[in-house]
Coordinates of C-alpha atoms in Angstrom, one line a residue:
M126 CA -128.3 188.1 -32.6
T127 CA -132.1 188.2 -31.5
T128 CA -132.8 187.4 -27.7
P129 CA -134.7 184.7 -27.1
Q130 CA -138.8 185.4 -26.2
R131 CA -139.1 184.6 -22.4
Y132 CA -142.5 183.3 -21.5
D133 CA -142.3 183.1 -17.4
R134 CA -146.0 183.0 -17.0
I135 CA -147.9 180.2 -18.7
A136 CA -151.7 179.6 -19.0
F137 CA -152.7 175.9 -19.5
V138 CA -155.9 174.7 -21.0
A139 CA -156.8 171.2 -21.6
S140 CA -159.4 169.0 -23.3
S141 CA -161.7 166.9 -21.3
G142 CA -159.8 163.7 -22.2
A143 CA -157.9 161.7 -19.5
E144 CA -154.6 162.0 -21.2
A145 CA -155.0 166.0 -21.7
Q146 CA -156.3 166.1 -17.9
Q147 CA -153.3 164.0 -16.6
A148 CA -150.8 166.3 -18.6
L149 CA -152.7 169.4 -17.1
T150 CA -152.0 168.1 -13.6
Q151 CA -148.3 167.3 -14.2
L152 CA -147.5 170.7 -15.8
T153 CA -149.5 172.7 -13.3
Q154 CA -147.3 171.1 -10.7
A155 CA -144.3 171.8 -12.4
Y156 CA -144.9 175.3 -13.8
G157 CA -147.9 176.8 -12.1
N158 CA -151.0 177.8 -14.1
H159 CA -151.7 181.5 -14.8
D160 CA -155.0 183.0 -15.8
P161 CA -154.8 183.6 -19.6
D162 CA -155.6 187.3 -19.3
H163 CA -152.3 187.8 -17.3
A164 CA -150.0 185.0 -19.1
D165 CA -147.3 185.7 -21.6
V166 CA -148.2 182.4 -23.6
V167 CA -151.3 179.9 -23.6
V168 CA -150.3 176.3 -23.7
A169 CA -153.1 174.0 -25.1
L170 CA -153.2 170.2 -24.3
G171 CA -155.1 168.0 -26.5
G172 CA -155.9 167.8 -30.2
D173 CA -156.5 170.2 -33.2
G174 CA -160.1 170.6 -32.1
L175 CA -158.9 172.1 -28.6
M176 CA -156.2 174.3 -30.7
L177 CA -159.1 175.7 -32.8
Q178 CA -161.1 176.6 -29.8
T179 CA -158.2 178.2 -28.2
L180 CA -157.2 180.2 -31.1
H181 CA -160.6 181.4 -31.4
R182 CA -160.7 182.1 -27.7
Q183 CA -157.6 184.2 -27.9
M184 CA -158.1 185.7 -31.4
R185 CA -157.9 189.2 -30.5
S186 CA -155.5 188.8 -27.4
G187 CA -152.2 188.8 -29.3
K188 CA -151.0 185.9 -27.1
P189 CA -148.9 183.3 -28.6
I190 CA -150.5 179.7 -28.5
Y191 CA -148.4 176.8 -28.2
G192 CA -150.0 173.5 -28.5
M193 CA -148.7 169.9 -27.1
H194 CA -150.6 166.7 -28.4
R195 CA -152.8 165.0 -25.9
G196 CA -155.7 164.3 -28.0
T197 CA -156.9 162.4 -31.3
V198 CA -155.6 164.4 -34.2
G199 CA -152.6 166.7 -33.8
F200 CA -151.6 168.2 -36.9
L201 CA -151.6 171.6 -35.1
M202 CA -149.9 170.3 -32.1
N203 CA -146.1 170.0 -30.8
E204 CA -144.8 166.7 -29.3
F205 CA -145.8 166.2 -25.6
R206 CA -142.9 166.5 -23.2
T207 CA -142.9 167.6 -19.7
L208 CA -139.4 168.6 -19.4
D209 CA -137.7 172.0 -20.0
L210 CA -140.8 173.7 -21.2
H211 CA -139.6 177.2 -20.7
G212 CA -136.7 176.3 -22.9
R213 CA -139.0 174.9 -25.7
L214 CA -141.1 178.0 -25.6
A215 CA -138.0 180.4 -25.8
A216 CA -136.8 178.2 -28.9
A217 CA -140.2 178.1 -30.5
R218 CA -140.8 179.5 -34.0
E219 CA -143.6 181.9 -34.6
T220 CA -146.3 181.4 -37.3
L221 CA -148.9 184.3 -38.0
I222 CA -152.3 183.2 -39.4
N223 CA -155.0 185.3 -40.6
P224 CA -158.7 184.1 -40.0
L225 CA -161.5 184.2 -42.5
L226 CA -164.4 186.5 -41.8
M227 CA -167.7 185.2 -43.0
R228 CA -171.0 187.2 -43.8
A229 CA -173.6 185.2 -44.4
T230 CA -177.1 186.5 -45.1
D231 CA -180.2 184.1 -44.8
V232 CA -183.5 184.1 -46.6
H233 CA -185.2 186.2 -43.9
G234 CA -182.7 188.8 -44.3
G235 CA -180.6 188.0 -41.1
V236 CA -176.9 188.6 -41.3
H237 CA -174.2 186.1 -39.6
L238 CA -170.9 187.3 -38.8
H239 CA -168.3 184.7 -38.0
H240 CA -164.6 184.0 -38.0
A241 CA -162.9 180.7 -39.2
I242 CA -159.4 179.5 -38.9
N243 CA -159.5 176.5 -41.1
E244 CA -162.6 177.0 -43.4
V245 CA -165.9 178.7 -44.6
F246 CA -168.1 175.9 -46.2
L247 CA -171.6 175.8 -47.8
F248 CA -173.4 172.4 -47.7
R249 CA -176.7 171.3 -48.7
Q250 CA -179.4 170.8 -45.9
T251 CA -181.6 168.3 -47.4
H252 CA -181.3 165.2 -49.9
Q253 CA -181.2 167.8 -52.9
M254 CA -177.9 169.0 -54.1
A255 CA -177.2 172.8 -53.8
R256 CA -177.1 175.1 -56.7
L257 CA -174.5 177.8 -56.2
R258 CA -173.1 181.0 -58.1
I259 CA -169.5 181.9 -57.5
L260 CA -168.2 185.5 -58.1
I261 CA -164.4 186.5 -57.2
D262 CA -164.0 190.2 -56.5
E263 CA -167.5 191.1 -57.9
R264 CA -167.0 189.2 -61.0
E265 CA -168.9 185.9 -62.0
R266 CA -166.6 183.2 -62.3
M267 CA -169.1 180.1 -62.3
A268 CA -172.8 180.8 -63.1
E269 CA -173.9 177.5 -61.5
L270 CA -172.2 174.8 -59.4
A271 CA -174.4 171.7 -58.6
A272 CA -172.7 170.0 -55.6
D273 CA -173.2 169.0 -52.1
G274 CA -171.4 172.3 -51.4
V275 CA -168.1 174.4 -51.6
L276 CA -165.4 175.5 -49.1
V277 CA -163.1 178.3 -48.9
A278 CA -159.9 177.2 -46.9
T279 CA -156.8 179.1 -45.5
P280 CA -153.4 177.5 -45.7
A281 CA -153.9 176.4 -42.0
G282 CA -157.1 174.7 -42.8
S283 CA -156.1 173.2 -46.0
T284 CA -155.0 169.9 -44.4
A285 CA -158.5 169.7 -42.9
Y286 CA -162.0 169.4 -44.5
N287 CA -160.2 171.0 -47.7
L288 CA -158.0 168.0 -48.2
S289 CA -160.6 165.5 -47.5
A290 CA -162.7 167.1 -50.1
Q291 CA -159.6 166.5 -52.4
G292 CA -158.5 170.2 -52.4
P293 CA -154.8 171.3 -52.5
I294 CA -152.5 171.6 -49.4
L295 CA -151.3 175.1 -49.2
P296 CA -148.0 176.2 -47.6
I297 CA -148.7 178.2 -44.6
N298 CA -146.9 181.3 -45.8
A299 CA -148.6 181.2 -49.1
P300 CA -150.7 184.4 -49.9
L301 CA -153.4 182.0 -51.2
L302 CA -156.9 180.4 -50.2
A303 CA -158.4 177.3 -51.5
L304 CA -161.7 177.3 -53.3
T305 CA -162.8 173.5 -53.3
P306 CA -166.1 172.0 -54.5
I307 CA -167.7 169.2 -52.2
S308 CA -168.8 166.3 -54.3
A309 CA -169.3 168.3 -57.5
F310 CA -172.1 166.9 -60.2
R311 CA -171.8 169.9 -62.5
P312 CA -169.1 170.7 -64.0
R313 CA -168.2 167.3 -62.9
R314 CA -164.7 167.8 -63.9
W315 CA -164.1 171.1 -61.8
R316 CA -161.8 170.5 -59.2
G317 CA -161.8 174.0 -57.5
A318 CA -159.4 177.1 -57.9
L319 CA -156.4 178.9 -56.0
L320 CA -157.1 182.5 -55.2
P321 CA -155.2 185.3 -53.7
N322 CA -155.8 185.8 -50.2
T323 CA -157.0 189.4 -51.2
A324 CA -159.9 187.9 -52.9
F325 CA -163.4 188.8 -51.9
V326 CA -165.3 185.7 -52.5
V327 CA -169.2 185.7 -52.8
I328 CA -171.3 182.5 -53.1
E329 CA -175.1 182.9 -54.0
V330 CA -177.5 180.1 -53.4
L331 CA -179.8 179.5 -56.2
E332 CA -183.3 178.2 -55.5
G333 CA -182.7 178.3 -51.8
E334 CA -186.5 177.8 -50.7
K335 CA -186.4 174.4 -52.6
R336 CA -182.9 173.5 -52.1
P337 CA -181.7 175.0 -48.5
V338 CA -178.3 175.5 -47.7
A339 CA -176.3 176.0 -44.6
A340 CA -173.1 178.0 -44.1
V341 CA -170.5 177.2 -41.5
A342 CA -167.4 179.1 -40.3
D343 CA -165.4 176.4 -38.3
H344 CA -168.0 175.3 -35.9
D345 CA -170.3 178.5 -36.3
E346 CA -173.5 177.3 -38.3
A347 CA -176.2 179.4 -40.0
R348 CA -178.8 177.9 -41.9
D349 CA -181.2 178.7 -44.9
I350 CA -178.5 180.8 -46.5
R351 CA -179.1 182.9 -49.6
R352 CA -175.7 184.5 -49.8
V353 CA -172.2 184.3 -48.3
E354 CA -169.3 186.5 -48.5
V355 CA -165.8 185.7 -47.5
I356 CA -162.7 187.6 -46.7
S357 CA -159.3 186.9 -45.0
D358 CA -159.4 189.4 -42.1
K359 CA -156.0 191.2 -42.2
T360 CA -156.9 193.0 -38.8
I361 CA -156.5 190.0 -36.9
S362 CA -153.1 188.0 -36.7
M363 CA -153.0 185.1 -34.6
R364 CA -149.4 183.7 -33.2
M365 CA -148.7 180.0 -33.2
L366 CA -145.5 178.7 -31.7
F367 CA -143.8 175.4 -33.1
D368 CA -140.7 173.5 -32.1
P369 CA -137.7 173.9 -34.6
G370 CA -138.0 171.1 -37.1
H371 CA -141.8 170.6 -36.2
S372 CA -143.3 174.0 -37.6
L373 CA -146.5 174.2 -39.4
E374 CA -144.6 174.6 -42.6
E375 CA -142.8 171.3 -42.2
R376 CA -146.0 169.4 -41.3
I377 CA -147.8 170.8 -44.5
L378 CA -144.7 170.1 -46.7
S379 CA -144.7 166.5 -45.4
E380 CA -148.3 165.9 -46.0
Q381 CA -147.7 166.8 -49.5
F382 CA -145.3 163.9 -50.1
G383 CA -147.8 161.5 -48.1
Y384 CA -146.3 161.1 -44.6

């Protein structure tokens, strides 16, 4: 039998909301609060926005992240309770996720490198729709997409912007990425594609001077983009902890049945 992992030194981080700050006070009094650099686990108190910020900050630390819902949207969070946190952490199940790496080149030749946990998306900067060319593994798959934009989503991010754009929900362990158009005009009936998570995705902006396009990796934005390259970065694995029965896999499965 596997010995449960012990997380004695806990670092708490919290959003600025009143609920999160109150929870931070309660939990700090009960369990102490270690510096994240010397903690065994980081516990994030807030919503999904805080979880994404925490994952970005801890991206290369290898520390497990456990979220408790004290914010608005809590898809990535566990239920908030103050009792027996050490026991909950020991019983939690671990999910590994890999971020996307975006390499965006702007019209001036500048290169912007950013990681994304949810998605990389391109979006028009003006009233005019974007014209985009899509290549997968160096093979042209779409000569021209006329749309507001397009996005590449991870399984963890498939229930975020991707779902709002009518993209598919992906099981967290599926070796897939979702390529989803945003308000496609031509081809009007194209709903996107499922790609292996080994795919090298290239999106080129056509008529970039006339129809400028921005590229965003989660919250990092680059403007006036000419070309975007996206890959799943297998050199980074982030560890997320979920209570038994409330794992990210279960949440994604539940979303597909509308509850």
